[in-house]
Amino acid sequence: MSSSSVREISRGLYDGVFRHGLFVLTLVVSLSYLLSGFPFAPLFDDVAGLRAGFRVAFGVVLFASLYRTRYALPILYGHEAVRRNGQRWPIVATYHAQFVLVGLLTVGLFTELVALLLLGVRMLFVERTKRFGLENTLNQMVIVHLPFLGVGDRYSLDALLGIQTLVASPVMFNSLFVLVGVMTVSGAYHKLGSDIWRRGDAVRAFLSLPHLRLSMLSGLSMPIPWALSAALSYTMILGQGLLLFSLVNKWLFLAVAFLFVGFSITMFAVVDLSYIGQTFLAVFALYGGTVALNLASYPSPSTMLTPMVTPFTVIAVVIVVLGLSTVLETDATVGTPLRTASRLLSGQNAPVKPFNEQHLEGINTFRFVYEDPETGERRPVLEVFDEDGWQKQWCYPRYFQASVYVVTDYCLAVQHDGMPVSEKLPELIDLCRAGLEAAGEEYGNIYLDIKTFDGNQQEYLEAEWQRIGVCRFAEDGVEWDRLSDPPKVETHPRLDFEFDNS
């Protein structure tokens, strides 16, 4: 039997036996937590201040994320398709309605009603989106639980006006963290399936990519030593895998939560994975703080044998089981209403796929130049990357940064018959539309320049930008002109890999 056959059999066992076993184990543990309220439900009344602080922190983060998303709407919904169907107004309406609701939520005015309205509006917003990444997942998980967390009792206008909280569910407080734990189990599972993570090279490789690391950190010596990379990579896998199960011991949980706090900070301080890192930080400050402030009263694992069943328990079980089925038993939900329900209720739309081998080389970064069709004046717009090709934007949603895969797939489609240009061009035009809106214009020309990263940082940084096309937006329509062919590549990891551009 060849070594490739052995690897294929091993991978099949990993994908089958281990995944199903992990699903069953995670399901049993999750249900044990949800049906007993262990461990956070008994601590619910003791952390009213922390819950209110979380409301404020999450509101600020979500407001900032919405504001930074304003130019990304064409990417999220496919501007040309939406324009042709005449359905742009619901998108714009739900987008702007969120600003009002998030503002009211943050200051705590009619908090419960506003949280419910935000949930409804957000569902309409999310249901129409083409892009749904980890940032959206975290936001949706929180927003679904927020109306039931009793977050308006402190630090709010409701408190000043004497408006009492009507619904505050300890079960839903517990459910939110269980759902976060389910998501991290999925992340650990998929990391274990990646060679680069098993070798311990993932962190080193990730931080060496100039188009992901912030330009203000360009002077740091990279790559980091393998020993440090391996320690960080394995610690990350261990932390993600253990998070849900660590709740049985308060000290183990605090140690894992501390790791996640550090990990969350690097997600917006070293690379710009906003607003994933900021939301993670708020979540772990809430639940880590809950345990740290209640060490003496932290419940014993034996309380999992005592049921705490309320009407909210049914809701919590449905949410968590939907999420778990989506991130581990993916085949059971693909193409079914369950996938849509999971996206809307649990925030889980797909397995939590980590950075892996597919992200290491052959990626085309991009820049836009706007040209006024009447005066010929040109200026750069939507500067995602700086002149050298470093990641430039800070505290922006990932929609722009992740659009390197839209550009890369178009460039590959130009060169390879297996990826039709007609399938990739609409997304590229939507990206150019985002550049046009960033320019504050309705019509004009958007030139697209690219740089290709093939694994050599120095060559990438020293390379010149190549202009490959121009998208002409006029009153009578849109036209794409290819000005040059992208650099020729014979093989590429994405040629046989369908990437989720989120």
Short mmCIF file of C-alpha atoms in Angstrom, two decimals, residues 121-473:
data_model
loop_
_atom_site.label_atom_id
_atom_site.label_comp_id
_atom_site.label_asym_id
_atom_site.label_seq_id
_atom_site.Cartn_x
_atom_site.Cartn_y
_atom_site.Cartn_z
CA VAL A 121 -33.51 43.75 12.21
CA ARG A 122 -30.23 41.88 12.37
CA MET A 123 -31.90 38.69 11.17
CA LEU A 124 -33.25 40.53 8.12
CA PHE A 125 -29.81 42.04 7.51
CA VAL A 126 -27.93 38.74 7.90
CA GLU A 127 -30.42 36.72 5.85
CA ARG A 128 -29.55 38.74 2.75
CA THR A 129 -25.78 38.75 3.08
CA LYS A 130 -23.42 36.85 0.76
CA ARG A 131 -20.51 37.10 3.18
CA PHE A 132 -20.77 35.61 6.65
CA GLY A 133 -17.49 35.26 8.50
CA LEU A 134 -16.42 34.76 12.09
CA GLU A 135 -17.12 38.40 12.95
CA ASN A 136 -20.76 37.93 11.91
CA THR A 137 -20.91 34.65 13.81
CA LEU A 138 -19.84 36.24 17.09
CA ASN A 139 -22.15 39.21 16.66
CA GLN A 140 -25.14 37.02 15.91
CA MET A 141 -24.44 34.73 18.87
CA VAL A 142 -24.45 37.70 21.23
CA ILE A 143 -27.41 39.49 19.65
CA VAL A 144 -29.61 36.38 19.86
CA HIS A 145 -28.95 36.08 23.62
CA LEU A 146 -28.84 39.78 24.51
CA PRO A 147 -32.58 40.38 25.04
CA PHE A 148 -32.61 37.74 27.79
CA LEU A 149 -29.45 38.65 29.72
CA GLY A 150 -30.87 41.45 31.87
CA VAL A 151 -28.23 43.91 30.74
CA GLY A 152 -30.20 47.13 31.39
CA ASP A 153 -30.22 47.19 35.19
CA ARG A 154 -26.94 49.10 35.61
CA TYR A 155 -25.05 51.89 33.82
CA SER A 156 -28.15 52.76 31.78
CA LEU A 157 -30.82 55.36 31.24
CA ASP A 158 -33.31 52.67 32.20
CA ALA A 159 -31.76 52.55 35.67
CA LEU A 160 -31.97 56.34 35.98
CA LEU A 161 -35.61 56.36 34.83
CA GLY A 162 -36.59 53.43 37.03
CA ILE A 163 -37.49 51.13 34.12
CA GLN A 164 -37.33 47.56 35.42
CA THR A 165 -36.01 44.54 33.56
CA LEU A 166 -38.82 42.12 32.73
CA VAL A 167 -36.81 39.14 31.46
CA ALA A 168 -33.45 38.01 32.80
CA SER A 169 -32.62 34.38 32.15
CA PRO A 170 -29.68 32.66 33.88
CA VAL A 171 -30.13 29.79 31.41
CA MET A 172 -29.49 32.08 28.42
CA PHE A 173 -26.49 33.58 30.20
CA ASN A 174 -25.11 30.06 30.42
CA SER A 175 -26.13 29.24 26.85
CA LEU A 176 -24.11 32.06 25.29
CA PHE A 177 -20.84 30.74 26.67
CA VAL A 178 -21.67 27.13 25.80
CA LEU A 179 -22.19 28.27 22.21
CA VAL A 180 -18.81 30.03 22.21
CA GLY A 181 -17.25 26.81 23.52
CA VAL A 182 -18.87 24.79 20.73
CA MET A 183 -17.39 27.17 18.17
CA THR A 184 -13.87 26.86 19.59
CA VAL A 185 -14.12 23.05 19.59
CA SER A 186 -14.74 23.29 15.85
CA GLY A 187 -11.70 25.57 15.47
CA ALA A 188 -9.46 23.10 17.34
CA TYR A 189 -10.75 20.15 15.31
CA HIS A 190 -9.99 21.80 11.98
CA LYS A 191 -6.56 22.95 13.16
CA LEU A 192 -5.71 19.34 13.99
CA GLY A 193 -6.61 18.45 10.40
CA SER A 194 -4.02 20.88 8.99
CA ASP A 195 -0.40 19.84 8.44
CA ILE A 196 0.93 23.32 9.16
CA TRP A 197 -0.76 23.38 12.57
CA ARG A 198 0.39 19.87 13.44
CA ARG A 199 3.98 20.84 12.56
CA GLY A 200 3.77 23.88 14.81
CA ASP A 201 4.50 26.27 11.93
CA ALA A 202 1.12 28.00 11.75
CA VAL A 203 1.75 31.01 13.99
CA ARG A 204 5.15 31.66 12.45
CA ALA A 205 3.75 31.45 8.92
CA PHE A 206 0.71 33.57 9.74
CA LEU A 207 2.74 36.40 11.28
CA SER A 208 5.22 36.37 8.40
CA LEU A 209 2.56 37.29 5.84
CA PRO A 210 2.98 41.02 5.09
CA HIS A 211 -0.54 41.41 3.74
CA LEU A 212 -1.99 40.29 7.08
CA ARG A 213 0.36 41.95 9.57
CA LEU A 214 -0.28 45.60 10.32
CA SER A 215 2.07 48.00 8.55
CA MET A 216 2.89 49.76 11.84
CA LEU A 217 4.55 46.48 12.93
CA SER A 218 6.52 46.06 9.70
CA GLY A 219 9.80 46.71 11.51
CA LEU A 220 9.46 43.66 13.75
CA SER A 221 11.83 40.80 13.03
CA MET A 222 9.98 37.96 11.32
CA PRO A 223 9.67 35.02 11.13
CA ILE A 224 9.67 34.09 14.78
CA PRO A 225 11.67 31.01 15.90
CA TRP A 226 10.07 27.63 15.29
CA ALA A 227 10.12 26.72 19.01
CA LEU A 228 8.05 29.80 19.89
CA SER A 229 5.74 29.23 16.92
CA ALA A 230 5.20 25.60 17.93
CA ALA A 231 4.50 26.56 21.55
CA LEU A 232 1.95 29.17 20.50
CA SER A 233 0.37 26.95 17.84
CA TYR A 234 -0.09 23.97 20.15
CA THR A 235 -1.26 26.20 23.01
CA MET A 236 -3.89 27.68 20.73
CA ILE A 237 -5.16 24.26 19.67
CA LEU A 238 -5.20 23.07 23.26
CA GLY A 239 -6.97 26.18 24.51
CA GLN A 240 -9.66 26.05 21.85
CA GLY A 241 -10.21 22.35 22.38
CA LEU A 242 -10.34 22.61 26.16
CA LEU A 243 -12.42 25.76 26.59
CA LEU A 244 -15.84 24.10 26.78
CA PHE A 245 -14.59 21.24 28.95
CA SER A 246 -12.48 23.43 31.25
CA LEU A 247 -15.60 24.69 33.01
CA VAL A 248 -15.51 21.67 35.34
CA ASN A 249 -12.60 23.34 37.18
CA LYS A 250 -12.57 27.06 37.91
CA TRP A 251 -8.78 27.37 37.89
CA LEU A 252 -8.43 25.52 34.61
CA PHE A 253 -11.13 27.70 33.10
CA LEU A 254 -9.43 30.91 34.29
CA ALA A 255 -6.14 29.74 32.77
CA VAL A 256 -7.78 29.03 29.41
CA ALA A 257 -9.76 32.28 29.54
CA PHE A 258 -6.51 34.18 30.18
CA LEU A 259 -5.04 32.60 27.04
CA PHE A 260 -8.07 33.72 25.05
CA VAL A 261 -7.77 37.27 26.35
CA GLY A 262 -4.19 37.42 25.05
CA PHE A 263 -5.21 35.77 21.78
CA SER A 264 -8.08 38.24 21.36
CA ILE A 265 -5.78 41.24 21.80
CA THR A 266 -3.33 39.99 19.15
CA MET A 267 -6.25 39.71 16.72
CA PHE A 268 -6.48 43.49 16.51
CA ALA A 269 -3.06 44.61 17.78
CA VAL A 270 -0.76 42.47 15.58
CA VAL A 271 -3.02 41.59 12.66
CA ASP A 272 -6.32 43.27 11.92
CA LEU A 273 -8.92 40.57 12.47
CA SER A 274 -11.42 43.15 13.62
CA TYR A 275 -13.91 42.99 15.06
CA ILE A 276 -13.43 39.35 15.92
CA GLY A 277 -10.76 40.10 18.51
CA GLN A 278 -12.64 42.94 20.20
CA THR A 279 -15.83 40.89 20.56
CA PHE A 280 -13.91 37.88 21.87
CA LEU A 281 -12.24 40.16 24.41
CA ALA A 282 -15.60 41.47 25.66
CA VAL A 283 -16.99 37.92 25.97
CA PHE A 284 -14.02 36.61 27.93
CA ALA A 285 -13.92 39.68 30.14
CA LEU A 286 -17.57 38.96 31.01
CA TYR A 287 -17.27 35.26 31.75
CA GLY A 288 -13.73 35.30 33.10
CA GLY A 289 -14.74 38.15 35.37
CA THR A 290 -17.81 36.22 36.49
CA VAL A 291 -15.67 33.32 37.68
CA ALA A 292 -12.90 35.51 39.15
CA LEU A 293 -15.39 37.47 41.24
CA ASN A 294 -17.15 34.34 42.49
CA LEU A 295 -14.36 31.88 43.24
CA ALA A 296 -15.81 30.95 46.62
CA SER A 297 -19.30 30.30 45.23
CA TYR A 298 -18.32 28.61 41.96
CA PRO A 299 -20.66 25.61 41.68
CA SER A 300 -19.44 22.04 41.98
CA PRO A 301 -19.56 19.85 38.85
CA SER A 302 -21.88 17.58 40.82
CA THR A 303 -24.63 20.18 40.31
CA MET A 304 -24.80 19.00 36.69
CA LEU A 305 -26.85 16.12 38.07
CA THR A 306 -29.53 18.57 39.26
CA PRO A 307 -31.86 19.76 36.46
CA MET A 308 -32.59 23.48 36.01
CA VAL A 309 -35.26 23.33 33.33
CA THR A 310 -37.13 26.49 32.33
CA PRO A 311 -38.91 27.56 29.13
CA PHE A 312 -35.61 29.15 28.08
CA THR A 313 -33.86 25.80 28.39
CA VAL A 314 -35.67 24.58 25.27
CA ILE A 315 -34.57 27.69 23.35
CA ALA A 316 -30.99 27.30 24.54
CA VAL A 317 -30.86 23.61 23.56
CA VAL A 318 -32.21 24.34 20.07
CA ILE A 319 -29.66 27.14 19.53
CA VAL A 320 -26.67 25.13 20.71
CA VAL A 321 -27.60 21.90 18.90
CA LEU A 322 -28.12 23.83 15.66
CA GLY A 323 -24.72 25.44 16.05
CA LEU A 324 -22.97 22.19 16.94
CA SER A 325 -24.54 20.36 13.99
CA THR A 326 -23.35 23.07 11.63
CA VAL A 327 -19.73 23.27 12.79
CA LEU A 328 -19.06 19.53 13.19
CA GLU A 329 -21.77 17.51 11.40
CA THR A 330 -21.67 19.87 8.42
CA ASP A 331 -23.06 17.43 5.85
CA ALA A 332 -26.31 17.17 7.79
CA THR A 333 -27.15 20.86 7.34
CA VAL A 334 -25.67 21.88 3.95
CA GLY A 335 -28.38 23.08 1.58
CA THR A 336 -31.17 22.66 4.12
CA PRO A 337 -33.33 25.11 6.09
CA LEU A 338 -31.33 23.99 9.13
CA ARG A 339 -28.32 25.90 7.78
CA THR A 340 -30.32 29.11 7.51
CA ALA A 341 -31.82 28.55 10.96
CA SER A 342 -28.36 27.96 12.38
CA ARG A 343 -27.02 31.15 10.83
CA LEU A 344 -29.87 33.22 12.24
CA LEU A 345 -30.21 31.63 15.69
CA SER A 346 -26.76 30.33 16.61
CA GLY A 347 -24.63 32.48 14.32
CA GLN A 348 -22.98 29.32 12.98
CA ASN A 349 -22.95 29.23 9.18
CA ALA A 350 -20.03 26.89 8.51
CA PRO A 351 -17.22 25.05 10.28
CA VAL A 352 -14.66 27.35 11.87
CA LYS A 353 -11.90 26.93 9.28
CA PRO A 354 -8.52 28.19 10.52
CA PHE A 355 -5.63 29.80 8.69
CA ASN A 356 -3.94 26.94 6.82
CA GLU A 357 -1.79 25.98 3.84
CA GLN A 358 -4.19 27.58 1.35
CA HIS A 359 -3.34 31.05 2.67
CA LEU A 360 0.45 30.90 2.38
CA GLU A 361 1.22 31.87 -1.20
CA GLY A 362 -0.17 32.95 -4.53
CA ILE A 363 -2.35 35.64 -2.92
CA ASN A 364 -2.99 38.84 -4.86
CA THR A 365 -3.28 42.00 -2.80
CA PHE A 366 -4.87 45.00 -4.45
CA ARG A 367 -5.24 48.75 -4.53
CA PHE A 368 -7.73 51.07 -6.22
CA VAL A 369 -7.22 54.33 -8.05
CA TYR A 370 -10.28 56.44 -8.83
CA GLU A 371 -10.36 58.44 -12.06
CA ASP A 372 -12.83 61.23 -12.69
CA PRO A 373 -14.18 60.53 -16.23
CA GLU A 374 -14.53 64.24 -17.00
CA THR A 375 -11.32 65.75 -15.62
CA GLY A 376 -9.08 62.70 -15.69
CA GLU A 377 -7.99 63.44 -12.11
CA ARG A 378 -6.83 60.33 -10.23
CA ARG A 379 -6.51 59.53 -6.55
CA PRO A 380 -6.11 56.36 -4.44
CA VAL A 381 -9.21 55.14 -2.60
CA LEU A 382 -10.06 52.43 -0.06
CA GLU A 383 -6.42 51.87 0.84
CA VAL A 384 -6.49 48.37 2.29
CA PHE A 385 -2.73 47.92 1.75
CA ASP A 386 0.03 50.51 1.79
CA GLU A 387 2.47 51.34 -1.00
CA ASP A 388 4.74 48.41 -0.09
CA GLY A 389 1.88 45.94 0.29
CA TRP A 390 1.58 45.78 4.07
CA GLN A 391 -1.87 45.59 5.66
CA LYS A 392 -2.76 49.27 6.20
CA GLN A 393 -6.31 49.36 7.53
CA TRP A 394 -6.76 49.06 11.28
CA CYS A 395 -10.03 48.31 13.06
CA TYR A 396 -11.85 47.57 9.83
CA PRO A 397 -14.12 44.56 9.27
CA ARG A 398 -12.47 41.68 7.43
CA TYR A 399 -14.59 42.18 4.30
CA PHE A 400 -11.91 44.29 2.61
CA GLN A 401 -8.90 42.27 3.74
CA ALA A 402 -10.59 38.97 2.78
CA SER A 403 -11.29 40.39 -0.68
CA VAL A 404 -7.75 39.41 -1.65
CA TYR A 405 -9.34 36.02 -2.38
CA VAL A 406 -11.85 37.60 -4.75
CA VAL A 407 -8.98 39.21 -6.66
CA THR A 408 -6.88 36.05 -6.52
CA ASP A 409 -9.69 33.87 -7.86
CA TYR A 410 -10.31 36.28 -10.73
CA CYS A 411 -6.61 36.22 -11.62
CA LEU A 412 -6.61 32.42 -11.59
CA ALA A 413 -9.78 32.30 -13.67
CA VAL A 414 -8.12 34.43 -16.36
CA GLN A 415 -5.37 31.80 -16.68
CA HIS A 416 -7.15 28.48 -16.09
CA ASP A 417 -10.13 26.97 -17.85
CA GLY A 418 -11.36 25.23 -14.70
CA MET A 419 -12.36 28.57 -13.14
CA PRO A 420 -14.65 30.49 -15.55
CA VAL A 421 -14.04 34.25 -15.56
CA SER A 422 -17.79 34.84 -15.85
CA GLU A 423 -18.28 33.31 -12.40
CA LYS A 424 -15.56 35.38 -10.73
CA LEU A 425 -16.05 38.75 -12.43
CA PRO A 426 -19.30 39.81 -10.65
CA GLU A 427 -17.62 39.66 -7.24
CA LEU A 428 -14.69 41.65 -8.58
CA ILE A 429 -17.06 44.32 -9.91
CA ASP A 430 -18.79 44.45 -6.52
CA LEU A 431 -15.38 45.03 -4.92
CA CYS A 432 -14.67 47.84 -7.39
CA ARG A 433 -18.07 49.32 -6.52
CA ALA A 434 -16.92 49.45 -2.89
CA GLY A 435 -13.91 51.44 -4.07
CA LEU A 436 -16.20 53.82 -5.95
CA GLU A 437 -18.36 54.39 -2.88
CA ALA A 438 -15.24 54.97 -0.79
CA ALA A 439 -14.34 57.68 -3.29
CA GLY A 440 -17.71 59.30 -2.57
CA GLU A 441 -18.74 59.08 -6.21
CA GLU A 442 -21.63 57.56 -8.11
CA TYR A 443 -19.87 57.26 -11.47
CA GLY A 444 -16.26 57.06 -12.57
CA ASN A 445 -13.43 54.66 -13.31
CA ILE A 446 -11.81 52.39 -10.76
CA TYR A 447 -8.39 51.05 -11.73
CA LEU A 448 -7.29 47.80 -10.11
CA ASP A 449 -3.61 47.21 -9.31
CA ILE A 450 -2.28 43.97 -7.83
CA LYS A 451 0.77 42.52 -6.12
CA THR A 452 1.37 38.77 -5.81
CA PHE A 453 2.76 37.19 -2.65
CA ASP A 454 4.47 33.87 -3.43
CA GLY A 455 6.05 33.18 -0.06
CA ASN A 456 9.06 35.50 -0.34
CA GLN A 457 8.38 38.57 1.77
CA GLN A 458 11.26 40.67 0.41
CA GLU A 459 10.39 40.04 -3.23
CA TYR A 460 6.77 40.90 -2.53
CA LEU A 461 7.59 44.17 -0.78
CA GLU A 462 10.00 45.26 -3.51
CA ALA A 463 7.72 44.33 -6.40
CA GLU A 464 5.90 46.99 -8.41
CA TRP A 465 2.13 47.19 -8.51
CA GLN A 466 0.68 45.85 -11.77
CA ARG A 467 -2.44 47.43 -13.26
CA ILE A 468 -4.64 44.63 -14.57
CA GLY A 469 -7.94 46.32 -15.30
CA VAL A 470 -10.38 49.18 -14.98
CA CYS A 471 -14.04 49.08 -13.99
CA ARG A 472 -16.01 51.87 -15.65
CA PHE A 473 -19.17 52.88 -13.81
#
